[in-house]
GROMACS .gro file of C-alpha atoms in nm:
model
  183
    1UNK     CA    1   4.522  -0.102   3.303
    2UNK     CA    2   4.881  -0.107   3.123
    3UNK     CA    3   4.937  -0.150   2.809
    4UNK     CA    4   5.005  -0.570   2.782
    5UNK     CA    5   4.661  -0.624   3.008
    6UNK     CA    6   4.473  -0.420   2.739
    7UNK     CA    7   4.650  -0.633   2.476
    8UNK     CA    8   4.524  -0.931   2.647
    9UNK     CA    9   4.205  -0.835   2.694
   10UNK     CA   10   4.161  -0.747   2.302
   11UNK     CA   11   4.308  -1.096   2.220
   12UNK     CA   12   4.051  -1.264   2.461
   13UNK     CA   13   3.758  -1.075   2.270
   14UNK     CA   14   3.895  -1.119   1.955
   15UNK     CA   15   3.874  -1.486   1.987
   16UNK     CA   16   3.548  -1.474   2.146
   17UNK     CA   17   3.348  -1.194   1.933
   18UNK     CA   18   3.495  -1.373   1.594
   19UNK     CA   19   3.298  -1.712   1.601
   20UNK     CA   20   2.984  -1.516   1.743
   21UNK     CA   21   3.006  -1.307   1.426
   22UNK     CA   22   3.025  -1.546   1.188
   23UNK     CA   23   2.774  -1.766   1.357
   24UNK     CA   24   2.544  -1.449   1.345
   25UNK     CA   25   2.644  -1.369   1.022
   26UNK     CA   26   2.529  -1.718   0.900
   27UNK     CA   27   2.199  -1.685   1.067
   28UNK     CA   28   2.097  -1.376   0.928
   29UNK     CA   29   2.084  -1.483   0.604
   30UNK     CA   30   1.723  -1.623   0.744
   31UNK     CA   31   1.479  -1.442   0.915
   32UNK     CA   32   1.150  -1.524   1.107
   33UNK     CA   33   0.872  -1.402   0.897
   34UNK     CA   34   0.572  -1.527   1.111
   35UNK     CA   35   0.301  -1.786   1.058
   36UNK     CA   36   0.064  -1.598   0.879
   37UNK     CA   37   0.324  -1.556   0.567
   38UNK     CA   38   0.284  -1.926   0.576
   39UNK     CA   39  -0.101  -1.959   0.569
   40UNK     CA   40  -0.063  -1.808   0.208
   41UNK     CA   41   0.033  -2.176   0.084
   42UNK     CA   42  -0.044  -2.417   0.382
   43UNK     CA   43  -0.414  -2.358   0.414
   44UNK     CA   44  -0.602  -2.548   0.170
   45UNK     CA   45  -0.734  -2.873   0.216
   46UNK     CA   46  -0.606  -3.020  -0.064
   47UNK     CA   47  -0.227  -2.925   0.078
   48UNK     CA   48  -0.318  -3.071   0.433
   49UNK     CA   49  -0.426  -2.731   0.575
   50UNK     CA   50  -0.134  -2.696   0.788
   51UNK     CA   51  -0.202  -2.320   0.903
   52UNK     CA   52  -0.555  -2.455   1.047
   53UNK     CA   53  -0.381  -2.740   1.242
   54UNK     CA   54  -0.167  -2.535   1.396
   55UNK     CA   55  -0.377  -2.247   1.473
   56UNK     CA   56  -0.633  -2.494   1.649
   57UNK     CA   57  -0.309  -2.667   1.847
   58UNK     CA   58  -0.183  -2.546   2.192
   59UNK     CA   59   0.090  -2.423   1.994
   60UNK     CA   60  -0.052  -2.146   1.868
   61UNK     CA   61  -0.205  -2.079   2.193
   62UNK     CA   62   0.109  -2.115   2.396
   63UNK     CA   63   0.183  -1.747   2.505
   64UNK     CA   64  -0.200  -1.696   2.558
   65UNK     CA   65  -0.139  -1.979   2.814
   66UNK     CA   66   0.083  -1.768   3.019
   67UNK     CA   67  -0.178  -1.569   3.090
   68UNK     CA   68  -0.416  -1.826   3.276
   69UNK     CA   69  -0.458  -1.846   3.636
   70UNK     CA   70  -0.267  -2.172   3.618
   71UNK     CA   71   0.042  -1.998   3.480
   72UNK     CA   72  -0.002  -1.724   3.720
   73UNK     CA   73  -0.016  -1.997   4.015
   74UNK     CA   74   0.284  -2.163   3.861
   75UNK     CA   75   0.501  -1.833   3.824
   76UNK     CA   76   0.406  -1.694   4.197
   77UNK     CA   77   0.550  -2.056   4.337
   78UNK     CA   78   0.910  -1.982   4.124
   79UNK     CA   79   0.930  -1.588   4.188
   80UNK     CA   80   0.770  -1.485   3.833
   81UNK     CA   81   0.584  -1.190   3.875
   82UNK     CA   82   0.433  -1.199   3.535
   83UNK     CA   83   0.483  -1.528   3.308
   84UNK     CA   84   0.391  -1.326   2.993
   85UNK     CA   85   0.695  -1.071   3.065
   86UNK     CA   86   0.961  -1.360   3.201
   87UNK     CA   87   1.233  -1.483   2.976
   88UNK     CA   88   1.270  -1.835   3.116
   89UNK     CA   89   0.835  -1.857   3.036
   90UNK     CA   90   0.850  -1.721   2.706
   91UNK     CA   91   1.128  -1.905   2.585
   92UNK     CA   92   0.896  -2.204   2.535
   93UNK     CA   93   0.569  -2.022   2.450
   94UNK     CA   94   0.691  -1.751   2.147
   95UNK     CA   95   0.912  -1.790   1.832
   96UNK     CA   96   1.047  -1.478   1.873
   97UNK     CA   97   1.178  -1.490   2.221
   98UNK     CA   98   1.547  -1.481   2.234
   99UNK     CA   99   1.559  -1.434   1.863
  100UNK     CA  100   1.761  -1.087   1.768
  101UNK     CA  101   1.535  -0.846   1.649
  102UNK     CA  102   1.742  -0.801   1.364
  103UNK     CA  103   1.642  -1.146   1.221
  104UNK     CA  104   1.209  -1.055   1.226
  105UNK     CA  105   1.130  -0.946   0.901
  106UNK     CA  106   0.953  -0.643   0.842
  107UNK     CA  107   0.576  -0.713   0.950
  108UNK     CA  108   0.685  -0.992   1.199
  109UNK     CA  109   0.345  -1.051   1.362
  110UNK     CA  110   0.494  -1.058   1.776
  111UNK     CA  111   0.335  -1.308   2.066
  112UNK     CA  112   0.129  -1.552   1.819
  113UNK     CA  113   0.281  -1.858   2.040
  114UNK     CA  114   0.495  -2.138   1.923
  115UNK     CA  115   0.464  -2.071   1.571
  116UNK     CA  116   0.555  -2.305   1.261
  117UNK     CA  117   0.928  -2.097   1.278
  118UNK     CA  118   0.966  -2.260   1.616
  119UNK     CA  119   0.995  -2.579   1.444
  120UNK     CA  120   1.079  -2.590   1.093
  121UNK     CA  121   1.325  -2.264   1.157
  122UNK     CA  122   1.279  -1.891   1.064
  123UNK     CA  123   1.136  -1.892   0.673
  124UNK     CA  124   1.204  -1.590   0.485
  125UNK     CA  125   1.465  -1.830   0.241
  126UNK     CA  126   1.264  -2.131   0.208
  127UNK     CA  127   0.926  -2.000   0.179
  128UNK     CA  128   0.925  -1.933  -0.221
  129UNK     CA  129   0.713  -2.222  -0.402
  130UNK     CA  130   1.009  -2.315  -0.584
  131UNK     CA  131   1.192  -2.384  -0.285
  132UNK     CA  132   0.940  -2.574  -0.127
  133UNK     CA  133   0.859  -2.788  -0.412
  134UNK     CA  134   1.247  -2.917  -0.361
  135UNK     CA  135   1.268  -3.058   0.046
  136UNK     CA  136   1.665  -3.069  -0.031
  137UNK     CA  137   1.635  -2.688  -0.149
  138UNK     CA  138   1.424  -2.568   0.118
  139UNK     CA  139   1.662  -2.747   0.350
  140UNK     CA  140   1.958  -2.546   0.201
  141UNK     CA  141   1.743  -2.248   0.273
  142UNK     CA  142   1.734  -2.324   0.630
  143UNK     CA  143   1.400  -2.587   0.651
  144UNK     CA  144   1.435  -2.788   0.963
  145UNK     CA  145   1.206  -3.113   0.975
  146UNK     CA  146   1.151  -3.114   1.306
  147UNK     CA  147   1.237  -3.401   1.535
  148UNK     CA  148   1.266  -3.500   1.900
  149UNK     CA  149   1.559  -3.290   1.970
  150UNK     CA  150   1.333  -3.010   1.845
  151UNK     CA  151   1.079  -3.062   2.058
  152UNK     CA  152   1.285  -3.138   2.328
  153UNK     CA  153   1.408  -2.810   2.350
  154UNK     CA  154   1.083  -2.717   2.530
  155UNK     CA  155   0.899  -3.023   2.617
  156UNK     CA  156   1.158  -3.144   2.896
  157UNK     CA  157   1.221  -3.159   3.268
  158UNK     CA  158   1.281  -2.817   3.306
  159UNK     CA  159   0.945  -2.742   3.244
  160UNK     CA  160   0.716  -2.666   3.543
  161UNK     CA  161   0.435  -2.860   3.487
  162UNK     CA  162   0.614  -3.128   3.267
  163UNK     CA  163   0.495  -3.470   3.187
  164UNK     CA  164   0.657  -3.739   3.042
  165UNK     CA  165   0.735  -3.644   2.663
  166UNK     CA  166   0.649  -3.948   2.420
  167UNK     CA  167   0.765  -3.804   2.122
  168UNK     CA  168   0.578  -4.025   1.879
  169UNK     CA  169   0.232  -4.026   2.052
  170UNK     CA  170   0.262  -3.649   2.047
  171UNK     CA  171   0.392  -3.577   1.710
  172UNK     CA  172   0.121  -3.753   1.568
  173UNK     CA  173  -0.102  -3.501   1.740
  174UNK     CA  174   0.057  -3.220   1.573
  175UNK     CA  175   0.147  -3.388   1.265
  176UNK     CA  176   0.023  -3.162   0.911
  177UNK     CA  177   0.144  -3.331   0.628
  178UNK     CA  178   0.088  -3.247   0.293
  179UNK     CA  179  -0.107  -3.519   0.098
  180UNK     CA  180   0.001  -3.447  -0.207
  181UNK     CA  181   0.341  -3.567  -0.090
  182UNK     CA  182   0.240  -3.920   0.010
  183UNK     CA  183   0.318  -4.149  -0.216
   0.00000   0.00000   0.00000
């Protein structure tokens, strides 16, 4: 490769790499901590017992569902040998799927299904009680208030067993508000 072509390739790489590096730096300030860390503050009835609501939901069991006979059958139809190892399945059945390992905090427990951070974003920076008491501060620190767009990243017609997704109806099934915040 001559010097001119080498410079052109280097320029293209810089144009592509710099925005990616900036995005990665922005994302890197928020790490995934795992749903068990959310449990510490979200497991009392007085606060809505959000952890219990999640742990009894299909979201919490999403990874395990990929080991079911139904998932294996769908996998076979799609030429997927093992749904629990296939990226196209894991992207909607595991919080950490596709996440840079550097963004998983020490002690992050893998294979726990679709956890809190799948919907609310990486929790390392908003988890502090001082942040959680102030929604605006929590949002500044990465908290996401899930909306239909968050849900339809997975609940869409690309799913092999998709059924019409009615956001308002489905949201009620997973709602886990803090009763102290109701006014």
